[in-house]
Amino acid sequence: MTTRTRRRADAERSIARIVAAARELLGRDPAATIDEIAAAAGVGRMTLYGHFPNRAELVEAALADALADGERTLSAVDLTGDPGAALDRLLASSWSLVAESSSLLAAAQEVLPPGRVRQLHGAPAARLEELIRRGQDRDAFRTDLPIGWLVGAVHYLLKGAAEEQRAGRLDAAEVPRIVTASVRSLLTPPG
Amino acid sequence: MTTRTRRRADAERSIARIVAAARELLGRDPAATIDEIAAAAGVGRMTLYGHFPNRAELVEAALADALADGERTLSAVDLTGDPGAALDRLLASSWSLVAESSSLLAAAQEVLPPGRVRQLHGAPAARLEELIRRGQDRDAFRTDLPIGWLVGAVHYLLKGAAEEQRAGRLDAAEVPRIVTASVRSLLTPPG
DNA sequence: GCTAACTCGTATATTCCCGTACGAGCTAAA
DNA sequence: TTTAGCTCGTACGGGAATATACGAGTTAGC
């Protein structure tokens, strides 16, 4: 947070606009160009390069920003009480986050060193994993499948729902119900 | 099938090798280069261009070939009897097909006009959809979610499992069990 | 064995995007 | 008001990939 030489206010503003634009464009198209991002941010390309030395650092900054936002939202979710209900609340908050930055993740995967994305993405995954564990302890969630897979599967379903919605095959209004119902089935003990 | 001017046998052979190489490379990396594909096929790049005018047509040919192969495999699956058991059989056969060409699908999405992939992909989707419908009629599968979503969700789970396996987070030997268990939960009526 | 079809190398044009260099002009902050 | 930081245009160089042009050599099929 504290840099050696202090940064001017207009620079902060530019950086914020660039990161916001990057999140928006990369969230839709993982192949979005630096040119396009700069244009969408309303700054010249050179200004962008003044703050981010290359594409990778820009993508990482955008991802980190999106994840920080997510953390802020998700940490406010009440995960106590009945695990099923807690799961519903978590999904209700997670859904739009995933929808907005699913392809941002893909962009990061291409540009960042292997494992880096997973590392940055650790917090939300850990939150879900812990909730699942707690549900398992209370026999509310299944235990016959690896927990890593369960966490991953939830993510794949969320990403899939985002894709379906973007393609117009799913109405945004019904997505939350569909997602929660699907995930609950996935986590419920069989039989 | 019948072309205006007859094709020579060596040309047929080249095409077959190119398509096979394209399936293999694009199945692993959607960004595989024409150069790489030609090299893997053991032909010169110019030979490749002699048969496929551009990247899009090559990708489409590879996808079509993979789907034709899949059709041959899947049409042999017995879908009669108990829907749950039939689903297991279908998944057991589908799994490796999806795993082998999941990124081929991604490559096609990038290059082909929107909707084209879905159109080519219609047959396997229709097969699954019909099975789900039959299961719904017998109260074996849920009816509280749109059937289009159910079909899509199964696909997303399969793709996700393929990704997990490729990343080494899932053992290939246990994937079939995990996939079938997950999908069955997803399709089973809640409550 | 003749011919058309096929193979395939080299060279080249094009396009797209990334990243750098230089420099003029503007603006925030002490 | 001074100065260091910031903005941003234009121009350039480089790499990677697609696609075309030309042409010489090889092979299948009648």
CSV table of C-alpha atoms (C1' of nucleotides) in Angstrom, one decimal:
chain,number,residue,atom,x,y,z
A,1,MET,CA,0.0,0.0,0.0
A,2,THR,CA,2.7,2.5,0.9
A,3,THR,CA,5.0,3.2,-2.0
A,4,ARG,CA,8.4,4.6,-1.8
A,5,THR,CA,7.6,7.8,-3.8
A,6,ARG,CA,4.1,9.0,-3.2
A,7,ARG,CA,1.7,8.6,-6.1
A,8,ARG,CA,-0.3,11.6,-7.3
A,9,ALA,CA,-4.1,11.6,-7.1
A,10,ASP,CA,-4.7,11.7,-10.8
A,11,ALA,CA,-2.5,8.6,-11.2
A,12,GLU,CA,-4.6,6.8,-8.7
A,13,ARG,CA,-7.7,7.7,-10.6
A,14,SER,CA,-6.3,6.5,-13.9
A,15,ILE,CA,-5.2,3.2,-12.3
A,16,ALA,CA,-8.7,2.7,-10.9
A,17,ARG,CA,-10.3,3.4,-14.2
A,18,ILE,CA,-7.9,1.1,-16.0
A,19,VAL,CA,-8.5,-1.8,-13.6
A,20,ALA,CA,-12.2,-1.3,-13.7
A,21,ALA,CA,-12.2,-1.4,-17.5
A,22,ALA,CA,-9.9,-4.4,-17.5
A,23,ARG,CA,-12.3,-6.2,-15.2
A,24,GLU,CA,-15.3,-5.4,-17.4
A,25,LEU,CA,-13.7,-6.2,-20.8
A,26,LEU,CA,-11.8,-9.3,-19.7
A,27,GLY,CA,-14.8,-10.5,-17.8
A,28,ARG,CA,-16.6,-10.7,-21.2
A,29,ASP,CA,-13.7,-11.6,-23.5
A,30,PRO,CA,-10.5,-13.1,-22.2
A,31,ALA,CA,-8.8,-12.0,-25.4
A,32,ALA,CA,-9.5,-8.3,-24.9
A,33,THR,CA,-6.7,-6.2,-26.2
A,34,ILE,CA,-4.6,-3.7,-24.2
A,35,ASP,CA,-5.7,-1.1,-26.7
A,36,GLU,CA,-9.4,-1.8,-26.1
A,37,ILE,CA,-9.0,-1.7,-22.4
A,38,ALA,CA,-7.1,1.6,-22.5
A,39,ALA,CA,-9.8,3.0,-24.8
A,40,ALA,CA,-12.6,1.8,-22.5
A,41,ALA,CA,-10.9,3.3,-19.5
A,42,GLY,CA,-10.7,6.6,-21.4
A,43,VAL,CA,-6.9,6.8,-21.2
A,44,GLY,CA,-4.2,6.6,-23.8
A,45,ARG,CA,-2.4,3.4,-24.3
A,46,MET,CA,0.8,5.0,-23.1
A,47,THR,CA,-0.7,5.9,-19.8
A,48,LEU,CA,-1.7,2.3,-19.3
A,49,TYR,CA,1.8,1.2,-19.9
A,50,GLY,CA,3.0,3.8,-17.5
A,51,HIS,CA,1.3,1.9,-14.7
A,52,PHE,CA,1.4,-1.7,-15.9
A,53,PRO,CA,4.6,-2.9,-17.6
A,54,ASN,CA,2.9,-5.7,-19.5
A,55,ARG,CA,-0.3,-7.5,-20.1
A,56,ALA,CA,0.3,-10.1,-17.4
A,57,GLU,CA,0.6,-7.6,-14.6
A,58,LEU,CA,-2.6,-5.8,-15.8
A,59,VAL,CA,-4.5,-9.1,-15.8
A,60,GLU,CA,-3.2,-10.0,-12.4
A,61,ALA,CA,-4.2,-6.6,-11.0
A,62,ALA,CA,-7.7,-6.9,-12.5
A,63,LEU,CA,-8.1,-10.4,-11.0
A,64,ALA,CA,-6.8,-9.3,-7.7
A,65,ASP,CA,-9.2,-6.4,-7.6
A,66,ALA,CA,-12.1,-8.6,-8.6
A,67,LEU,CA,-11.2,-11.1,-5.9
A,68,ALA,CA,-10.8,-8.4,-3.3
A,69,ASP,CA,-14.3,-7.2,-4.1
A,70,GLY,CA,-15.5,-10.7,-3.9
A,71,GLU,CA,-13.9,-11.2,-0.5
A,72,ARG,CA,-15.6,-8.1,0.8
A,73,THR,CA,-19.0,-9.4,-0.4
A,74,LEU,CA,-18.5,-12.9,0.7
A,75,SER,CA,-17.1,-12.2,4.1
A,76,ALA,CA,-20.4,-10.5,4.9
A,77,VAL,CA,-22.3,-13.7,4.3
A,78,ASP,CA,-23.6,-15.5,7.4
A,79,LEU,CA,-22.3,-19.1,7.1
A,80,THR,CA,-23.5,-20.2,10.5
A,81,GLY,CA,-26.6,-22.2,11.2
A,82,ASP,CA,-28.1,-24.8,8.9
A,83,PRO,CA,-25.5,-25.7,6.3
A,84,GLY,CA,-28.0,-26.0,3.5
A,85,ALA,CA,-29.4,-22.5,4.2
A,86,ALA,CA,-25.9,-21.1,4.6
A,87,LEU,CA,-25.0,-22.7,1.2
A,88,ASP,CA,-28.0,-21.0,-0.4
A,89,ARG,CA,-26.8,-17.6,1.0
A,90,LEU,CA,-23.3,-18.2,-0.1
A,91,LEU,CA,-24.4,-19.1,-3.7
A,92,ALA,CA,-26.8,-16.2,-3.9
A,93,SER,CA,-23.8,-13.9,-3.3
A,94,SER,CA,-21.3,-15.8,-5.3
A,95,TRP,CA,-23.4,-16.1,-8.4
A,96,SER,CA,-23.0,-12.7,-9.8
A,97,LEU,CA,-19.4,-12.5,-8.9
A,98,VAL,CA,-18.6,-15.6,-10.9
A,99,ALA,CA,-20.8,-14.4,-13.7
A,100,GLU,CA,-18.9,-11.1,-14.0
A,101,SER,CA,-15.4,-12.5,-13.9
A,102,SER,CA,-15.5,-16.0,-15.2
A,103,SER,CA,-13.6,-15.2,-18.4
A,104,LEU,CA,-11.3,-13.0,-16.4
A,105,LEU,CA,-10.2,-16.2,-14.7
A,106,ALA,CA,-9.6,-17.7,-18.1
A,107,ALA,CA,-7.5,-14.8,-19.2
A,108,ALA,CA,-5.4,-15.1,-16.1
A,109,GLN,CA,-4.9,-18.8,-16.7
A,110,GLU,CA,-3.4,-18.0,-20.1
A,111,VAL,CA,-1.0,-15.3,-19.0
A,112,LEU,CA,0.0,-16.0,-15.4
A,113,PRO,CA,2.4,-18.7,-14.4
A,114,PRO,CA,0.7,-22.0,-13.6
A,115,GLY,CA,-0.7,-22.2,-10.1
A,116,ARG,CA,-0.8,-18.5,-9.7
A,117,VAL,CA,-4.5,-18.2,-10.4
A,118,ARG,CA,-5.3,-21.0,-8.0
A,119,GLN,CA,-3.2,-19.3,-5.4
A,120,LEU,CA,-5.0,-16.0,-5.7
A,121,HIS,CA,-8.2,-17.8,-5.9
A,122,GLY,CA,-7.6,-19.6,-2.6
A,123,ALA,CA,-9.8,-17.6,-0.3
A,124,PRO,CA,-13.2,-18.2,-1.8
A,125,ALA,CA,-12.4,-21.8,-2.5
A,126,ALA,CA,-11.4,-22.3,1.1
A,127,ARG,CA,-14.6,-20.6,2.3
A,128,LEU,CA,-16.7,-23.0,0.3
A,129,GLU,CA,-14.7,-26.0,1.3
A,130,GLU,CA,-15.0,-25.2,5.0
A,131,LEU,CA,-18.8,-24.8,4.7
A,132,ILE,CA,-18.9,-28.2,2.9
A,133,ARG,CA,-16.9,-29.8,5.6
A,134,ARG,CA,-19.1,-28.4,8.3
A,135,GLY,CA,-22.2,-29.7,6.4
A,136,GLN,CA,-20.5,-33.1,6.2
A,137,ASP,CA,-19.9,-33.2,9.9
A,138,ARG,CA,-23.6,-32.7,10.4
A,139,ASP,CA,-24.5,-35.3,7.8
A,140,ALA,CA,-26.1,-32.6,5.7
A,141,PHE,CA,-23.7,-33.0,2.8
A,142,ARG,CA,-22.3,-36.1,1.1
A,143,THR,CA,-19.0,-37.6,1.9
A,144,ASP,CA,-18.7,-40.2,-0.9
A,145,LEU,CA,-16.8,-37.9,-3.2
A,146,PRO,CA,-13.5,-36.0,-2.8
A,147,ILE,CA,-14.1,-32.6,-1.3
A,148,GLY,CA,-11.8,-31.1,-3.9
A,149,TRP,CA,-14.0,-32.3,-6.6
A,150,LEU,CA,-17.1,-31.0,-4.8
A,151,VAL,CA,-15.6,-27.6,-4.6
A,152,GLY,CA,-14.6,-27.7,-8.2
A,153,ALA,CA,-17.9,-29.0,-9.4
A,154,VAL,CA,-19.8,-26.1,-7.7
A,155,HIS,CA,-17.5,-23.8,-9.5
A,156,TYR,CA,-18.1,-25.5,-12.9
A,157,LEU,CA,-21.8,-25.3,-12.4
A,158,LEU,CA,-21.6,-21.6,-11.6
A,159,LYS,CA,-19.4,-20.9,-14.6
A,160,GLY,CA,-21.8,-23.0,-16.7
A,161,ALA,CA,-24.8,-21.1,-15.6
A,162,ALA,CA,-23.0,-17.8,-16.4
A,163,GLU,CA,-22.3,-19.1,-19.9
A,164,GLU,CA,-25.9,-20.2,-20.4
A,165,GLN,CA,-27.2,-16.9,-19.3
A,166,ARG,CA,-24.8,-14.9,-21.5
A,167,ALA,CA,-25.9,-17.0,-24.4
A,168,GLY,CA,-29.5,-16.2,-23.7
A,169,ARG,CA,-30.5,-19.7,-23.0
A,170,LEU,CA,-31.2,-18.9,-19.3
A,171,ASP,CA,-33.1,-16.0,-17.9
A,172,ALA,CA,-31.1,-14.0,-15.4
A,173,ALA,CA,-34.0,-13.9,-13.1
A,174,GLU,CA,-34.2,-17.7,-12.7
A,175,VAL,CA,-30.5,-18.4,-12.5
A,176,PRO,CA,-30.3,-18.2,-8.7
A,177,ARG,CA,-33.0,-20.7,-8.2
A,178,ILE,CA,-31.6,-23.0,-10.8
A,179,VAL,CA,-28.1,-22.8,-9.4
A,180,THR,CA,-29.0,-23.3,-5.8
A,181,ALA,CA,-31.2,-26.2,-6.7
A,182,SER,CA,-28.5,-27.8,-8.8
A,183,VAL,CA,-25.8,-27.4,-6.2
A,184,ARG,CA,-27.9,-28.6,-3.3
A,185,SER,CA,-28.6,-31.8,-5.3
A,186,LEU,CA,-25.0,-32.2,-6.0
A,187,LEU,CA,-24.0,-31.9,-2.3
A,188,THR,CA,-26.9,-33.8,-0.8
A,189,PRO,CA,-26.0,-37.3,0.4
A,190,PRO,CA,-27.3,-39.9,-2.1
A,191,GLY,CA,-29.9,-42.6,-1.3
B,1,MET,CA,-19.2,-37.8,-50.1
B,2,THR,CA,-19.0,-37.8,-53.9
B,3,THR,CA,-16.9,-35.0,-55.1
B,4,ARG,CA,-17.0,-33.6,-58.6
B,5,THR,CA,-13.4,-34.6,-59.5
B,6,ARG,CA,-12.3,-37.8,-57.9
B,7,ARG,CA,-9.7,-37.6,-55.1
B,8,ARG,CA,-6.6,-39.7,-55.3
B,9,ALA,CA,-5.8,-42.3,-52.6
B,10,ASP,CA,-2.8,-40.5,-51.3
B,11,ALA,CA,-4.8,-37.4,-50.8
B,12,GLU,CA,-7.4,-39.3,-48.8
B,13,ARG,CA,-4.6,-40.6,-46.6
B,14,SER,CA,-3.1,-37.2,-46.1
B,15,ILE,CA,-6.4,-35.7,-45.1
B,16,ALA,CA,-7.1,-38.5,-42.7
B,17,ARG,CA,-3.7,-38.0,-41.0
B,18,ILE,CA,-4.2,-34.2,-40.9
B,19,VAL,CA,-7.6,-34.6,-39.3
B,20,ALA,CA,-6.3,-37.1,-36.8
B,21,ALA,CA,-3.4,-34.9,-35.8
B,22,ALA,CA,-5.7,-31.9,-35.5
B,23,ARG,CA,-8.0,-33.8,-33.2
B,24,GLU,CA,-5.2,-34.8,-31.0
B,25,LEU,CA,-3.4,-31.5,-30.8
B,26,LEU,CA,-6.5,-29.3,-30.6
B,27,GLY,CA,-7.9,-31.7,-28.0
B,28,ARG,CA,-5.0,-30.8,-25.8
B,29,ASP,CA,-4.4,-27.2,-26.7
B,30,PRO,CA,-7.1,-25.1,-28.4
B,31,ALA,CA,-4.4,-22.7,-29.6
B,32,ALA,CA,-2.4,-25.4,-31.5
B,33,THR,CA,-0.8,-23.9,-34.6
B,34,ILE,CA,-1.4,-25.0,-38.2
B,35,ASP,CA,2.4,-25.6,-38.4
B,36,GLU,CA,2.3,-27.9,-35.4
B,37,ILE,CA,-0.7,-29.8,-36.8
B,38,ALA,CA,1.0,-30.3,-40.1
B,39,ALA,CA,4.2,-31.4,-38.5
B,40,ALA,CA,2.3,-33.9,-36.2
B,41,ALA,CA,0.5,-35.2,-39.2
B,42,GLY,CA,3.8,-35.8,-41.0
B,43,VAL,CA,3.0,-33.5,-44.0
B,44,GLY,CA,4.2,-30.2,-45.1
B,45,ARG,CA,2.2,-27.1,-44.3
B,46,MET,CA,1.5,-26.5,-47.9
B,47,THR,CA,-0.1,-29.9,-48.2
B,48,LEU,CA,-2.4,-29.0,-45.4
B,49,TYR,CA,-3.4,-25.8,-47.1
B,50,GLY,CA,-4.1,-27.7,-50.2
B,51,HIS,CA,-6.9,-29.5,-48.5
B,52,PHE,CA,-8.1,-26.9,-46.0
B,53,PRO,CA,-8.3,-23.4,-47.1
B,54,ASN,CA,-8.0,-21.9,-43.7
B,55,ARG,CA,-7.9,-22.7,-40.0
B,56,ALA,CA,-11.6,-22.5,-39.5
B,57,GLU,CA,-12.3,-25.3,-42.0
B,58,LEU,CA,-9.7,-27.5,-40.5
B,59,VAL,CA,-11.1,-27.0,-37.0
B,60,GLU,CA,-14.6,-27.7,-38.3
B,61,ALA,CA,-13.4,-30.9,-40.0
B,62,ALA,CA,-11.6,-32.1,-36.9
B,63,LEU,CA,-14.7,-31.4,-34.8
B,64,ALA,CA,-17.0,-33.1,-37.2
B,65,ASP,CA,-14.7,-36.1,-37.3
B,66,ALA,CA,-14.7,-36.3,-33.5
B,67,LEU,CA,-18.4,-36.0,-33.4
B,68,ALA,CA,-18.9,-38.7,-36.0
B,69,ASP,CA,-16.7,-41.0,-33.9
B,70,GLY,CA,-18.7,-40.1,-30.9
B,71,GLU,CA,-21.9,-40.9,-32.7
B,72,ARG,CA,-20.6,-44.3,-33.6
B,73,THR,CA,-19.7,-45.1,-30.0
B,74,LEU,CA,-22.8,-43.6,-28.4
B,75,SER,CA,-25.3,-45.1,-30.8
B,76,ALA,CA,-24.2,-48.5,-29.6
B,77,VAL,CA,-25.1,-47.7,-26.0
B,78,ASP,CA,-28.3,-49.4,-24.8
B,79,LEU,CA,-30.5,-46.6,-23.5
B,80,THR,CA,-33.5,-48.8,-22.7
B,81,GLY,CA,-34.5,-50.1,-19.3
B,82,ASP,CA,-34.1,-48.3,-16.1
B,83,PRO,CA,-33.2,-44.6,-16.9
B,84,GLY,CA,-30.7,-44.4,-14.1
B,85,ALA,CA,-28.8,-47.4,-15.3
B,86,ALA,CA,-29.0,-46.2,-18.9
B,87,LEU,CA,-27.6,-42.9,-17.8
B,88,ASP,CA,-24.7,-44.6,-16.2
B,89,ARG,CA,-24.0,-46.5,-19.3
B,90,LEU,CA,-24.2,-43.3,-21.4
B,91,LEU,CA,-21.9,-41.4,-19.1
B,92,ALA,CA,-19.4,-44.3,-19.1
B,93,SER,CA,-19.2,-44.0,-22.9
B,94,SER,CA,-19.4,-40.3,-23.1
B,95,TRP,CA,-16.7,-39.5,-20.5
B,96,SER,CA,-13.6,-40.3,-22.5
B,97,LEU,CA,-15.1,-38.7,-25.6
B,98,VAL,CA,-15.6,-35.4,-23.8
B,99,ALA,CA,-12.2,-35.7,-22.1
B,100,GLU,CA,-10.4,-36.1,-25.5
B,101,SER,CA,-12.0,-33.3,-27.3
B,102,SER,CA,-13.1,-30.7,-24.7
B,103,SER,CA,-10.6,-28.2,-25.9
B,104,LEU,CA,-11.3,-29.0,-29.4
B,105,LEU,CA,-14.8,-27.6,-28.7
B,106,ALA,CA,-13.2,-24.5,-27.3
B,107,ALA,CA,-11.1,-24.1,-30.4
B,108,ALA,CA,-14.1,-24.4,-32.5
B,109,GLN,CA,-16.0,-21.8,-30.5
B,110,GLU,CA,-13.3,-19.3,-31.2
B,111,VAL,CA,-13.1,-19.8,-34.9
B,112,LEU,CA,-16.5,-20.9,-36.1
B,113,PRO,CA,-19.5,-18.6,-36.5
B,114,PRO,CA,-21.7,-18.4,-33.4
B,115,GLY,CA,-24.1,-21.2,-33.1
B,116,ARG,CA,-22.2,-23.5,-35.5
B,117,VAL,CA,-20.7,-25.5,-32.7
B,118,ARG,CA,-24.0,-26.1,-31.1
B,119,GLN,CA,-25.5,-27.1,-34.4
B,120,LEU,CA,-22.8,-29.7,-35.1
B,121,HIS,CA,-23.1,-30.8,-31.5
B,122,GLY,CA,-26.8,-31.4,-31.7
B,123,ALA,CA,-27.0,-35.1,-31.9
B,124,PRO,CA,-25.3,-36.1,-28.6
B,125,ALA,CA,-27.2,-33.4,-26.8
B,126,ALA,CA,-30.5,-34.6,-28.2
B,127,ARG,CA,-29.6,-38.2,-27.2
B,128,LEU,CA,-29.1,-37.1,-23.6
B,129,GLU,CA,-32.1,-34.9,-23.6
B,130,GLU,CA,-34.3,-37.7,-24.7
B,131,LEU,CA,-33.0,-40.0,-22.1
B,132,ILE,CA,-33.7,-37.4,-19.4
B,133,ARG,CA,-37.2,-36.9,-20.7
B,134,ARG,CA,-37.8,-40.6,-20.5
B,135,GLY,CA,-36.5,-40.6,-17.0
B,136,GLN,CA,-38.8,-37.7,-16.1
B,137,ASP,CA,-41.8,-39.6,-17.4
B,138,ARG,CA,-41.0,-42.4,-15.1
B,139,ASP,CA,-40.4,-40.0,-12.2
B,140,ALA,CA,-36.8,-41.1,-12.0
B,141,PHE,CA,-35.4,-37.7,-12.9
B,142,ARG,CA,-36.3,-34.2,-11.6
B,143,THR,CA,-38.6,-31.9,-13.5
B,144,ASP,CA,-38.2,-28.7,-11.5
B,145,LEU,CA,-35.4,-27.4,-13.7
B,146,PRO,CA,-35.4,-26.5,-17.4
B,147,ILE,CA,-34.3,-29.5,-19.4
B,148,GLY,CA,-31.9,-27.4,-21.4
B,149,TRP,CA,-30.1,-26.5,-18.3
B,150,LEU,CA,-29.9,-30.1,-17.1
B,151,VAL,CA,-28.4,-31.2,-20.4
B,152,GLY,CA,-25.9,-28.3,-20.2
B,153,ALA,CA,-25.1,-28.9,-16.6
B,154,VAL,CA,-24.2,-32.5,-17.3
B,155,HIS,CA,-21.9,-31.3,-20.0
B,156,TYR,CA,-20.3,-28.8,-17.7
B,157,LEU,CA,-19.6,-31.4,-15.1
B,158,LEU,CA,-18.0,-33.7,-17.7
B,159,LYS,CA,-15.9,-30.9,-19.0
B,160,GLY,CA,-14.9,-30.0,-15.4
B,161,ALA,CA,-14.0,-33.5,-14.6
B,162,ALA,CA,-11.8,-33.6,-17.7
B,163,GLU,CA,-10.0,-30.5,-16.6
B,164,GLU,CA,-9.5,-31.7,-13.0
B,165,GLN,CA,-8.1,-34.9,-14.3
B,166,ARG,CA,-5.7,-33.1,-16.7
B,167,ALA,CA,-4.5,-30.9,-13.9
B,168,GLY,CA,-3.7,-34.0,-11.9
B,169,ARG,CA,-6.3,-33.3,-9.2
B,170,LEU,CA,-8.3,-36.3,-10.0
B,171,ASP,CA,-7.2,-39.8,-10.7
B,172,ALA,CA,-8.3,-41.1,-14.0
B,173,ALA,CA,-9.4,-44.4,-12.5
B,174,GLU,CA,-11.9,-42.8,-10.2
B,175,VAL,CA,-13.3,-40.3,-12.6
B,176,PRO,CA,-16.1,-42.5,-13.9
B,177,ARG,CA,-17.5,-43.2,-10.4
B,178,ILE,CA,-17.3,-39.5,-9.5
B,179,VAL,CA,-18.9,-38.3,-12.7
B,180,THR,CA,-21.8,-40.8,-12.5
B,181,ALA,CA,-22.4,-40.1,-8.9
B,182,SER,CA,-22.4,-36.4,-9.4
B,183,VAL,CA,-24.7,-36.5,-12.4
B,184,ARG,CA,-27.1,-38.9,-10.8
B,185,SER,CA,-27.4,-36.5,-7.9
B,186,LEU,CA,-28.0,-33.7,-10.2
B,187,LEU,CA,-30.8,-35.4,-12.0
B,188,THR,CA,-32.5,-37.1,-9.1
B,189,PRO,CA,-35.7,-35.4,-7.9
B,190,PRO,CA,-35.1,-33.4,-4.8
B,191,GLY,CA,-36.7,-34.1,-1.4
C,1,DG,C1',3.8,-44.3,-69.8
C,2,DC,C1',1.2,-40.2,-69.9
C,3,DT,C1',-1.2,-36.9,-67.4
C,4,DA,C1',-3.4,-34.9,-63.8
C,5,DA,C1',-3.2,-34.8,-59.1
C,6,DC,C1',-0.6,-34.4,-55.2
C,7,DT,C1',3.5,-33.1,-52.2
C,8,DC,C1',6.2,-29.7,-50.2
C,9,DG,C1',10.1,-26.2,-49.8
C,10,DT,C1',11.1,-21.4,-49.9
C,11,DA,C1',9.9,-16.9,-50.0
C,12,DT,C1',6.8,-13.3,-49.1
C,13,DA,C1',2.8,-10.5,-47.8
C,14,DT,C1',-0.4,-9.5,-44.2
C,15,DT,C1',-2.3,-8.9,-39.9
C,16,DC,C1',-2.4,-8.4,-35.1
C,17,DC,C1',-0.7,-7.4,-30.9
C,18,DC,C1',2.9,-6.5,-27.7
C,19,DG,C1',6.2,-3.5,-25.9
C,20,DT,C1',9.7,0.5,-26.3
C,21,DA,C1',11.5,5.2,-27.5
C,22,DC,C1',11.1,9.9,-27.7
C,23,DG,C1',9.1,14.0,-26.6
C,24,DA,C1',5.7,17.7,-26.0
C,25,DG,C1',2.3,19.4,-23.0
C,26,DC,C1',-0.4,19.4,-18.7
C,27,DT,C1',-1.3,19.1,-13.6
C,28,DA,C1',-1.0,18.1,-8.9
C,29,DA,C1',1.4,19.2,-4.8
C,30,DA,C1',5.0,21.3,-1.8
D,1,DT,C1',5.6,29.0,-8.7
D,2,DT,C1',8.4,25.7,-9.3
D,3,DT,C1',9.1,20.9,-10.1
D,4,DA,C1',8.3,16.3,-10.3
D,5,DG,C1',5.0,13.4,-11.8
D,6,DC,C1',1.6,12.3,-15.1
D,7,DT,C1',-0.8,12.2,-19.8
D,8,DC,C1',-0.7,10.7,-24.3
D,9,DG,C1',0.4,11.0,-29.4
D,10,DT,C1',3.3,9.2,-33.0
D,11,DA,C1',6.4,6.3,-34.5
D,12,DC,C1',9.1,2.2,-34.5
D,13,DG,C1',10.7,-2.7,-33.9
D,14,DG,C1',9.7,-7.4,-33.1
D,15,DG,C1',7.4,-11.8,-32.8
D,16,DA,C1',3.9,-15.0,-34.0
D,17,DA,C1',0.6,-16.7,-36.9
D,18,DT,C1',-2.2,-16.9,-41.0
D,19,DA,C1',-2.4,-17.1,-45.8
D,20,DT,C1',-0.6,-16.7,-50.7
D,21,DA,C1',2.7,-17.2,-54.7
D,22,DC,C1',5.7,-19.8,-57.4
D,23,DG,C1',7.8,-23.7,-58.9
D,24,DA,C1',10.1,-28.1,-58.9
D,25,DG,C1',9.7,-32.9,-58.0
D,26,DT,C1',6.9,-37.1,-57.1
D,27,DT,C1',3.1,-40.4,-57.5
D,28,DA,C1',-1.4,-42.5,-58.4
D,29,DG,C1',-4.5,-44.1,-61.9
D,30,DC,C1',-6.2,-44.7,-66.5
